[in-house]
Structure formats: C-alpha cells, structure tokens
C-alpha cells in the first residue's frame, strides 16, 4: 500500500521496489486494482471532473461502447434496459452507417446465421428482444447430429423430447434488427458513421482520470468506462496495447442458403467432420437450410464461383460420400459397439440421414476467413473488451457470438454490482472480476474447439481410432453428454 502510493505519486524508489511493483501489477494486478478503489457518488465525480478538466469541447459519458455489431448492440441494450443504469449517460459508437429495415419481413434469407444457445435466448428475453426475433423469424433445432467421415462414430445432442429446442437458428440481421428495435426504447445515445481517431487511456491508475477519445468527426469525448466491441481486428485493443494471440486456420468458411430436394420436418442441425474440415447444415425452414463449410482458401474460392449444379453436387457429396475405414479402426469400432450394446442394450442413439439439396439461393454463396484470437487481458483501467474483440473461435461449435453475449451478461451484472455499492464502473476492482469470470469460462472452450479442429483435420488411422472410440463413448455416457451440452449453452 505504502509502496503503491509512493509509486503512483512519483516518489523515488529503489530499483527492487519498482521491479516488485511492476511484477505485481503485471501478474496480479493487485496494486492497480487497489489504487483504483475509491467509492464515490457518480454524479458528483462527473461534475467535479468537468470543472477540473475544463475542456468545454469534450462531452462526458459514463460508459461508451464502441462497435454496434450483435455484441455491442446487445451490451447497449442490456445496460439501457437495466434500471440501475437509468441515470448513466451511455453512448454507442459505430463506424458503419445506420442500418435501414423495412417493416415487411425480408423475403430472402441472409447467408449469415448463428445458432443461438439457450443462455443467449434468456438474455434476449430479458431485454425483450426475443419477441421481435420470433415475430420476424427463427427456426428451432431439436437435435444435433455430429459424425465422422472416416469412421461410423457419431454423437447426437437433444433433450430427450424432440419437441424441445437445443438451439435456435437466427439470421445475424434479424438478431441485430431485434436488438436495435429494443435499443430505441432506451436512453442510450447512438452515433453511426463515427469512430475513434485517437484514444488516450489514463497514464496512471487514477480514479478521476478518464479515457479521452477524439472522434474522426473532430469531437472529443471522455468516459469513465470504454467497452470495446469492435470485432476481432479491434483497433481499441491495439490502442490499449493489449497483447493478442491468434492465428489463421488457412481455411475459409463457405456460407450459402441451400434448397432441400424435398420438404422435411427440418429441425436437426447436421455437422460432418471431413478430413478437409467440418461441413454443417442448419435448418431455416422446411425447404431451406444454411451452410457453413470450412475448407482451404483455394477450394473455398472455387466453391463460391463454380456453376450451381457443381456446387450442389459438391455439397451432397460432402455429406453423403462414403470414406473407406482403415481395417484397425473398423475392427476396434465394432468391438466398442459390442461392448456398448452389452452395457446399454437400448442403443446409444439413432443415426439419421441428412436431407439432400437440389439448389442454392441466388447470390447467397460467400466465404469468410477463419481464425482463432485471444486477448491476454480483457480489461485494463477504464477499458473492457467484449465479443470478438476479446476472443475469436472457429465456427465448428457455433459458440462465437454466444460467448460474446455471455460477456454482455457477465459485464452487466458486475457493473450493476459496482453501481449498487457506489463504486466506479471503470475501476479494476470490478473489471478484474469480469476478466476472471469470463477467462475461466472461455479459455477451456477455446482450447477444446481448437483441439477438435486439429483432431478432426486428419485421416491418419491412429488419430481416427482415438477419436472414434472417444466419440462413441461420449455418445454413450449421458451425464458426460449433458455436461457438454450445459457447457456449450452457458
Ligand atoms: C462463417 C461463420 C459462421 C459463424 N457461425 C456462428 C454460430 O453459429 N454461432 C455463433 O455463436 N457464432 C458464429 N460465428 C461467430 C460470430 O459471427 C461472431 O462471433 C460475431 O459476429 C461477433 O460479433 P461482434 O459484435 O463481437 O463483432 P462484429 O460482428 O465484428 O462487430 C463489430 C462492429 O464494430 C464496428 N467497428 C469496428 N471498429 C470500430 C471502431 N473503431 N469504432 C466503432 N465501431 C467499430 C464494426 O463496424 C462492427 O459493426 C460465425 C462466424 C463465421 C465467420
């Protein structure tokens, strides 16, 4: 404490004391948290600040959220609809222009969709956005079937009753539209076509030093807390000097809206692991499904530009083509099946066949580069990263935006708690709780997704054997499956 005060006031200290403080700051963030602790009346400190700083051109906000994608808009909605924040001045900044929505339901389905998990649906319900999503359109998924192309191993996820949803497929535009509609009912100010040109973070941990932002339109703003929701290439993360670990998978995700060859009760999400990458088909209607196919960049380019009939053949073949199983894999797999039949005579789940496709909606084919990214820190004094700005994952587990909405829930409740005790929302005392809570949840999920991506990117017999046995056992052990489902939906 003494050392911390002395350090913050610039009192000369011996080299070992400085090193000790630097280390504690870096590794524990204890001193940073500690020196930021000061309970204060929110409005008082705002007035005090404007008087002291006296910069008439700069406008003060309690919270600024940068990035009005799904996660940033979700964050703005969650704060705007929470009574605790009704006296807080909140701003949402977005580089892009204001999206325009017609009152009618869009006829064509967008090629960008996400499988929203039950926890995300809960958040949407809490901020009353779910009713708008349902009014526009969403499709329930009651079962997921995931299988290996190199063996007969498969795993299914459902709630036992095939009328209960395990996820909902929603177009990203629909989610954003519903959130924007709810945001209009709040006092949150939104500025489009704006972005930060220069950001200055407080140079030392000082409870009365704010983040100063110079916007491209020449305006200056200051804030107690900046929330960066500006996507995986976050400029704010960069400006804050937060270390970011990441790599490209040398793969693109090819997306498209697929036409099924005949109407079916389309409530199953299908994913097949091919050695070249996973292919997934998510239900949209009884005759349409959405494709996410991970392939090498060259193959992706070819898939997006080839004639429609060739593309349809390629998709059908990816789901249906039989791959020859290695003899050892085949034998061990049969032994595992016999053992499982002995332990579980009722069987371990029915293998269903995916629907075949007959066409693809005009102009719906596109590709997106895939990669992994993780910020070493999600917070620093007066800054919190959320969504893809903090973590980016491969879409094979449909987790990306769900993790981002998880950040929204966690940060909202931690900031709410801070306000309820008269605390400072930008203080590390509170922000560190957010970082710890989210990193504990997200890091194991990211490692699992990356591990799965690697485990299934090969047809080497010993690896196929390992994953075949693993998948079959996991599918047979219901408590383990339940745990996986709970983990993926929270
Ligand atoms: C092919 C594919 C399929 C996917 N499928 C799923 C799925 O099934 N389920 C799932 O959960 N996830 C899925 N994802 C991941 C999901 O799409 C992302 O996790 C999600 O879109 C990230 O949202 P975000 O709001 O954090 O970032 P973004 O969507 O990148 O939004 C960032 C916003 O910030 C704005 N911006 C950028 N810089 C600034 C700035 N300096 N100031 C102000 N604004 C700024 C941008 O204009 C943008 O509007 C998929 C991803 C891909 C590529």
XYZ file of C-alpha atoms and ligand atoms in Angstrom:
543
model
C 0.000 0.000 0.000
C 2.761 2.394 1.015
C 4.816 1.316 -1.983
C 1.832 1.711 -4.265
C 1.110 5.258 -3.072
C 4.724 6.242 -3.328
C 4.963 4.754 -6.830
C 1.796 6.494 -8.042
C 2.998 9.843 -6.673
C 6.359 9.549 -8.343
C 8.352 9.215 -5.085
C 11.845 7.857 -5.978
C 12.107 4.172 -5.037
C 14.954 1.695 -5.176
C 15.110 -0.495 -8.292
C 13.993 -3.655 -6.496
C 10.862 -1.914 -5.140
C 9.983 -0.659 -8.606
C 10.521 -4.139 -10.061
C 8.361 -5.656 -7.333
C 5.546 -3.220 -8.076
C 5.839 -3.739 -11.842
C 5.678 -7.501 -11.330
C 2.705 -7.328 -9.034
C 0.995 -5.013 -11.452
C 1.695 -7.279 -14.384
C 0.863 -10.564 -12.758
C -1.642 -9.892 -10.032
C -2.965 -6.525 -10.992
C -3.374 -6.200 -7.276
C -1.912 -2.733 -6.929
C -3.737 -1.491 -9.991
C -6.994 -2.714 -8.505
C -6.145 -1.339 -5.134
C -5.209 2.160 -6.168
C -8.340 2.393 -8.327
C -10.627 1.690 -5.387
C -12.493 4.758 -4.374
C -16.147 4.735 -3.640
C -17.699 7.884 -4.928
C -21.005 9.410 -5.858
C -21.266 9.019 -9.612
C -22.856 12.378 -10.371
C -20.629 14.295 -8.016
C -17.497 12.978 -9.631
C -18.815 13.799 -13.103
C -19.330 17.446 -12.152
C -16.023 17.574 -10.368
C -14.323 16.253 -13.467
C -15.822 18.707 -15.970
C -14.959 21.609 -13.719
C -11.441 20.429 -13.139
C -10.537 19.409 -16.619
C -12.468 22.334 -18.053
C -12.353 21.141 -21.641
C -15.564 22.713 -22.972
C -15.332 20.877 -26.273
C -15.323 17.445 -24.718
C -18.543 15.670 -23.800
C -18.649 13.252 -20.900
C -20.290 9.823 -20.901
C -20.338 7.348 -18.048
C -19.998 4.461 -20.495
C -19.030 4.399 -24.174
C -19.485 1.190 -26.188
C -17.531 1.088 -29.456
C -18.968 -1.226 -32.123
C -22.641 -1.792 -32.850
C -22.373 -5.380 -34.055
C -24.549 -8.001 -32.363
C -22.463 -7.996 -29.176
C -22.027 -4.203 -28.822
C -25.716 -3.561 -29.520
C -26.589 -6.348 -27.066
C -24.405 -4.659 -24.440
C -26.050 -1.263 -25.046
C -29.499 -2.880 -24.766
C -28.624 -4.772 -21.593
C -27.438 -1.556 -19.907
C -30.215 0.588 -21.354
C -32.927 -1.762 -20.095
C -31.433 -2.103 -16.630
C -32.939 0.281 -14.042
C -29.609 0.538 -12.264
C -28.144 2.395 -15.283
C -31.046 4.786 -15.880
C -29.064 7.816 -14.670
C -25.938 6.828 -16.549
C -25.085 8.612 -19.760
C -24.307 5.894 -22.286
C -23.093 6.185 -25.881
C -22.887 3.517 -28.589
C -20.447 4.341 -31.410
C -20.464 2.576 -34.784
C -18.169 3.036 -37.771
C -20.770 1.865 -40.264
C -23.938 3.644 -41.256
C -27.306 3.163 -39.574
C -28.921 0.005 -40.926
C -32.324 0.522 -42.512
C -35.020 -2.079 -42.007
C -38.282 -2.259 -43.915
C -41.446 -3.067 -41.964
C -42.019 -6.167 -44.069
C -40.288 -9.432 -43.443
C -37.326 -9.796 -45.827
C -38.153 -12.482 -48.380
C -34.667 -13.828 -48.997
C -32.792 -15.457 -46.146
C -29.420 -13.976 -45.266
C -26.413 -16.286 -45.617
C -25.082 -15.167 -42.193
C -26.804 -17.025 -39.410
C -25.887 -18.095 -35.882
C -27.094 -20.947 -33.719
C -28.148 -19.107 -30.543
C -27.882 -21.197 -27.392
C -30.457 -21.212 -24.533
C -28.428 -18.752 -22.460
C -28.398 -16.224 -25.308
C -32.159 -16.701 -25.708
C -32.523 -15.914 -21.982
C -30.606 -12.651 -22.477
C -32.793 -11.777 -25.482
C -35.893 -12.486 -23.405
C -34.630 -10.350 -20.555
C -34.231 -7.325 -22.819
C -37.488 -8.146 -24.675
C -35.682 -8.654 -27.984
C -36.711 -12.303 -28.307
C -40.312 -11.409 -29.165
C -39.062 -9.351 -32.142
C -36.857 -12.228 -33.308
C -39.851 -14.551 -33.148
C -42.027 -12.020 -34.985
C -39.502 -11.876 -37.810
C -38.264 -15.486 -37.982
C -36.232 -18.139 -36.220
C -36.008 -21.901 -36.532
C -35.770 -24.278 -33.591
C -33.158 -27.008 -33.544
C -34.356 -30.035 -31.562
C -31.451 -32.334 -32.301
C -27.840 -32.040 -33.385
C -26.043 -34.866 -35.131
C -22.282 -34.729 -35.487
C -20.407 -37.521 -37.223
C -17.001 -38.510 -38.522
C -16.488 -39.120 -42.249
C -13.579 -41.511 -41.572
C -15.499 -43.946 -39.339
C -19.026 -44.747 -38.227
C -18.666 -42.737 -34.964
C -21.362 -40.198 -34.225
C -22.754 -38.123 -31.399
C -26.216 -36.672 -31.012
C -27.481 -33.952 -28.719
C -31.114 -33.476 -27.782
C -33.275 -33.007 -24.697
C -34.778 -36.497 -24.872
C -38.010 -34.981 -26.164
C -37.675 -33.936 -29.814
C -40.107 -31.042 -29.392
C -37.722 -29.199 -27.031
C -35.185 -26.854 -28.650
C -31.475 -27.178 -28.016
C -30.710 -24.049 -30.070
C -32.329 -21.515 -32.391
C -31.043 -20.589 -35.814
C -31.366 -16.843 -36.334
C -30.021 -14.672 -39.144
C -27.481 -12.143 -37.823
C -29.503 -9.306 -39.412
C -32.601 -10.457 -37.550
C -30.763 -10.517 -34.207
C -29.333 -7.055 -34.871
C -32.689 -5.699 -36.003
C -34.428 -7.003 -32.862
C -31.719 -5.553 -30.616
C -31.802 -2.194 -32.431
C -35.583 -2.021 -32.018
C -35.235 -2.560 -28.279
C -32.365 -0.096 -28.073
C -34.593 2.645 -29.480
C -36.717 2.313 -26.336
C -33.778 3.239 -24.104
C -31.929 6.486 -23.382
C -28.701 5.154 -24.896
C -27.373 7.595 -27.492
C -26.212 6.027 -30.758
C -23.804 7.662 -33.206
C -23.253 5.991 -36.587
C -20.527 6.761 -39.153
C -18.232 7.578 -36.246
C -15.113 6.046 -34.899
C -12.322 6.873 -32.562
C -9.346 8.539 -34.229
C -7.239 8.731 -31.107
C -7.725 7.179 -27.692
C -5.837 8.192 -24.593
C -6.044 5.893 -21.628
C -5.229 7.273 -18.177
C -1.452 7.072 -17.862
C -1.640 6.033 -14.216
C -4.308 4.441 -12.116
C -6.244 7.465 -11.019
C -9.922 7.296 -10.115
C -10.561 10.739 -11.583
C -8.726 10.348 -14.890
C -10.988 9.323 -17.753
C -10.451 7.765 -21.152
C -10.187 10.581 -23.693
C -11.428 9.844 -27.192
C -11.001 12.002 -30.235
C -13.562 11.050 -32.875
C -12.975 11.207 -36.610
C -15.631 13.927 -36.873
C -13.439 16.168 -34.711
C -15.460 15.814 -31.493
C -13.847 14.936 -28.170
C -15.459 12.669 -25.635
C -14.407 11.398 -22.243
C -15.670 8.392 -20.404
C -15.446 6.540 -17.163
C -15.525 3.192 -19.000
C -14.866 2.308 -22.626
C -16.295 -1.058 -23.739
C -14.633 -2.306 -26.922
C -16.984 -4.425 -29.045
C -15.242 -3.574 -32.299
C -14.689 -7.102 -33.589
C -11.711 -9.397 -33.985
C -9.481 -6.716 -35.558
C -10.172 -4.374 -32.653
C -8.309 -1.094 -33.055
C -9.168 -0.233 -29.474
C -7.442 -3.386 -28.206
C -4.438 -2.324 -30.279
C -4.511 1.258 -28.962
C -4.628 -0.122 -25.414
C -1.504 -2.210 -26.118
C -3.218 -5.414 -25.061
C -1.339 -8.460 -26.210
C -3.325 -10.622 -28.624
C -2.549 -14.217 -29.518
C -4.033 -15.525 -32.705
C -3.616 -17.463 -35.915
C -5.398 -18.057 -39.172
C -6.595 -21.554 -39.868
C -5.736 -21.289 -43.583
C -9.388 -22.005 -44.081
C -12.458 -20.077 -45.145
C -15.997 -20.681 -44.025
C -18.154 -21.024 -47.150
C -21.728 -19.981 -46.418
C -24.844 -20.343 -48.579
C -28.603 -20.784 -48.364
C -29.406 -24.296 -49.546
C -32.644 -25.564 -51.113
C -33.614 -29.041 -49.933
C -34.649 -31.604 -52.532
C -37.997 -32.131 -50.760
C -39.826 -30.563 -47.790
C -38.885 -32.204 -44.475
C -39.560 -31.542 -40.829
C -36.304 -29.635 -40.699
C -35.347 -29.468 -37.015
C -31.940 -31.172 -37.000
C -28.573 -29.390 -37.227
C -26.087 -31.588 -39.111
C -22.323 -31.485 -38.938
C -19.951 -33.913 -40.606
C -16.220 -33.833 -39.915
C -14.375 -34.328 -43.206
C -10.561 -34.517 -43.153
C -10.580 -31.211 -45.077
C -12.759 -29.502 -42.423
C -16.281 -29.657 -40.976
C -19.434 -29.085 -43.038
C -22.626 -28.029 -41.275
C -26.216 -27.605 -42.424
C -28.523 -25.611 -40.130
C -32.309 -25.574 -40.578
C -34.068 -22.376 -41.720
C -37.458 -23.624 -42.972
C -38.871 -26.982 -44.111
C -37.275 -26.391 -47.504
C -34.211 -24.255 -46.751
C -31.046 -24.773 -44.709
C -27.945 -22.667 -44.108
C -24.485 -23.981 -44.959
C -21.188 -23.373 -43.140
C -18.406 -25.361 -44.784
C -14.787 -24.970 -43.647
C -12.304 -25.618 -46.458
C -8.886 -24.390 -47.657
C -8.941 -20.911 -49.227
C -8.441 -22.137 -52.828
C -11.218 -24.690 -52.548
C -13.439 -22.027 -50.969
C -12.803 -19.648 -53.879
C -13.709 -22.419 -56.316
C -16.863 -23.395 -54.400
C -18.151 -19.835 -54.360
C -17.630 -19.281 -58.092
C -18.427 -22.710 -59.647
C -21.709 -23.290 -61.528
C -24.683 -24.008 -59.276
C -25.099 -27.678 -60.310
C -21.442 -28.398 -59.496
C -21.803 -26.687 -56.129
C -24.924 -28.727 -55.321
C -23.056 -31.956 -56.214
C -20.095 -30.908 -54.064
C -22.319 -30.254 -51.013
C -24.276 -33.502 -51.440
C -21.071 -35.452 -51.867
C -19.537 -33.838 -48.748
C -22.492 -35.052 -46.677
C -23.021 -38.427 -48.350
C -19.718 -39.712 -49.762
C -18.549 -42.942 -48.099
C -14.911 -42.881 -46.982
C -13.148 -46.199 -46.631
C -12.464 -47.050 -42.989
C -8.998 -48.354 -42.021
C -9.137 -52.032 -41.043
C -7.961 -51.448 -37.458
C -10.428 -48.587 -36.980
C -13.213 -50.780 -38.349
C -12.383 -53.710 -36.045
C -11.917 -51.668 -32.856
C -15.043 -49.682 -33.628
C -17.050 -52.947 -33.868
C -15.614 -54.141 -30.546
C -16.606 -50.853 -28.886
C -20.119 -51.214 -30.365
C -20.465 -54.775 -28.967
C -19.331 -53.630 -25.524
C -21.722 -50.709 -25.577
C -24.601 -52.992 -26.643
C -23.817 -55.128 -23.613
C -23.801 -52.138 -21.234
C -26.595 -50.236 -22.989
C -28.889 -52.722 -24.761
C -31.349 -49.954 -25.702
C -28.684 -48.450 -28.001
C -26.795 -45.167 -27.948
C -28.848 -43.096 -30.384
C -30.283 -43.364 -33.844
C -28.227 -42.367 -36.867
C -30.333 -40.144 -39.112
C -29.570 -39.260 -42.696
C -29.257 -35.587 -43.663
C -31.520 -34.200 -46.388
C -30.001 -33.852 -49.853
C -30.007 -30.499 -51.586
C -31.222 -29.526 -55.027
C -30.197 -25.879 -55.365
C -28.707 -22.812 -53.766
C -30.360 -19.387 -53.372
C -29.096 -16.785 -55.840
C -26.190 -14.709 -54.608
C -26.090 -16.448 -51.229
C -22.645 -18.030 -51.622
C -19.824 -16.228 -49.791
C -16.678 -17.018 -47.840
C -15.113 -15.700 -44.646
C -11.580 -16.300 -43.355
C -11.456 -18.390 -40.172
C -9.065 -17.992 -37.296
C -8.504 -18.038 -33.567
C -7.756 -14.978 -31.476
C -7.482 -14.260 -27.785
C -6.625 -11.098 -25.878
C -4.276 -11.809 -22.947
C -6.232 -9.289 -20.887
C -9.909 -8.456 -21.285
C -9.604 -5.343 -19.117
C -7.337 -2.522 -18.138
C -8.196 0.559 -16.106
C -11.346 2.046 -17.675
C -11.469 -0.469 -20.530
C -13.255 -3.795 -21.066
C -13.140 -5.944 -24.207
C -16.192 -7.987 -25.190
C -17.172 -10.290 -28.062
C -14.761 -10.997 -30.907
C -12.559 -8.105 -29.731
C -11.633 -10.354 -26.783
C -11.949 -13.847 -28.307
C -12.494 -15.347 -31.731
C -13.186 -19.039 -32.305
C -13.689 -21.434 -35.213
C -17.410 -21.696 -36.031
C -17.422 -25.516 -35.760
C -19.066 -25.397 -32.329
C -21.341 -22.410 -33.054
C -20.008 -20.597 -29.993
C -18.605 -17.225 -31.208
C -21.472 -14.835 -30.670
C -22.851 -16.882 -27.775
C -19.610 -16.304 -25.883
C -19.926 -12.596 -26.740
C -23.451 -12.481 -25.308
C -22.086 -14.311 -22.252
C -19.626 -11.390 -21.852
C -22.573 -8.984 -22.031
C -24.379 -10.794 -19.213
C -21.307 -11.066 -17.041
C -20.158 -7.448 -17.511
C -23.677 -6.067 -16.993
C -24.072 -7.855 -13.691
C -20.584 -6.839 -12.463
C -21.143 -3.177 -13.399
C -24.572 -3.318 -11.761
C -22.967 -4.609 -8.604
C -20.378 -1.799 -8.784
C -23.077 0.875 -9.037
C -25.110 -0.684 -6.245
C -22.250 -0.076 -3.819
C -21.497 3.392 -5.193
C -18.393 2.128 -6.965
C -16.620 3.345 -10.081
C -17.564 1.265 -13.171
C -14.120 1.821 -14.683
C -12.250 0.577 -11.644
C -10.103 -2.528 -11.880
C -11.654 -3.705 -8.637
C -14.785 -4.558 -10.613
C -13.348 -5.067 -14.089
C -10.947 -7.760 -12.851
C -13.936 -9.804 -11.679
C -15.314 -9.691 -15.209
C -11.976 -10.780 -16.678
C -11.547 -13.668 -14.245
C -15.121 -14.906 -14.667
C -15.006 -14.826 -18.453
C -11.472 -16.152 -18.968
C -12.200 -19.103 -16.688
C -15.165 -19.938 -18.871
C -13.801 -19.053 -22.306
C -10.211 -20.341 -22.300
C -11.181 -24.044 -21.823
C -13.869 -23.696 -24.513
C -11.399 -22.138 -26.953
C -8.856 -24.874 -26.240
C -11.487 -27.572 -26.817
C -12.677 -26.042 -30.092
C -9.119 -25.648 -31.364
C -8.313 -29.209 -30.224
C -11.360 -30.606 -32.046
C -10.443 -28.682 -35.177
C -6.977 -30.288 -35.135
C -8.154 -33.753 -34.069
C -10.562 -33.954 -36.997
C -8.256 -32.422 -39.629
C -6.549 -35.712 -40.384
C -7.356 -39.208 -41.643
C -4.310 -40.832 -40.006
C -5.610 -44.222 -38.723
C -4.247 -43.872 -35.159
C -5.936 -40.466 -34.745
C -9.167 -41.691 -36.360
C -9.109 -44.659 -33.983
C -8.648 -42.432 -30.954
C -11.454 -40.045 -31.884
C -13.791 -42.872 -32.918
C -13.520 -44.558 -29.533
C -13.754 -41.183 -27.749
C -16.844 -40.066 -29.673
C -18.635 -43.404 -29.250
C -18.013 -43.478 -25.509
C -19.029 -39.833 -25.080
C -22.232 -40.518 -27.002
C -22.998 -43.489 -24.750
C -22.356 -41.732 -21.432
C -25.413 -39.500 -20.960
C -24.095 -37.486 -17.943
C -20.974 -36.596 -19.959
C -23.138 -35.539 -22.911
C -25.365 -33.498 -20.609
C -22.289 -31.757 -19.256
C -21.076 -30.961 -22.765
C -24.491 -29.536 -23.631
C -24.601 -27.440 -20.471
C -21.068 -26.176 -21.111
C -21.922 -25.201 -24.692
C -25.091 -23.402 -23.689
C -23.788 -21.266 -20.845
C -18.915 -18.449 -41.132
C -19.208 -18.096 -39.712
C -20.227 -18.744 -39.023
C -20.497 -18.446 -37.691
N -21.479 -19.119 -37.022
C -21.703 -18.868 -35.711
C -22.720 -19.581 -34.968
O -23.427 -20.458 -35.481
N -22.887 -19.287 -33.638
C -22.117 -18.334 -33.017
O -22.301 -18.126 -31.809
N -21.170 -17.635 -33.689
C -20.941 -17.878 -35.010
N -19.981 -17.172 -35.686
C -19.212 -16.123 -34.989
C -19.994 -14.802 -34.921
O -20.413 -14.414 -36.206
C -19.101 -13.735 -34.297
O -18.617 -14.206 -33.071
C -19.891 -12.440 -34.053
O -20.416 -11.930 -35.246
C -19.006 -11.385 -33.386
O -19.793 -10.269 -33.082
P -19.159 -8.919 -32.513
O -20.303 -7.983 -32.330
O -18.269 -9.214 -31.367
O -18.177 -8.389 -33.660
P -18.505 -7.886 -35.137
O -19.667 -8.592 -35.710
O -17.227 -7.947 -35.887
O -18.947 -6.352 -34.930
C -18.025 -5.331 -34.700
C -18.693 -3.985 -35.010
O -17.829 -2.931 -34.639
C -17.771 -1.951 -35.663
N -16.476 -1.282 -35.504
C -15.242 -1.740 -35.875
N -14.296 -0.883 -35.479
C -14.923 0.134 -34.821
C -14.472 1.316 -34.146
N -13.172 1.611 -34.050
N -15.403 2.132 -33.595
C -16.724 1.846 -33.678
N -17.206 0.734 -34.295
C -16.311 -0.117 -34.840
C -17.962 -2.733 -36.935
O -18.444 -1.913 -37.996
C -18.986 -3.782 -36.488
O -20.300 -3.300 -36.633
C -19.704 -17.468 -37.022
C -18.674 -16.798 -37.714
C -18.427 -17.114 -39.041
C -17.304 -16.395 -39.766
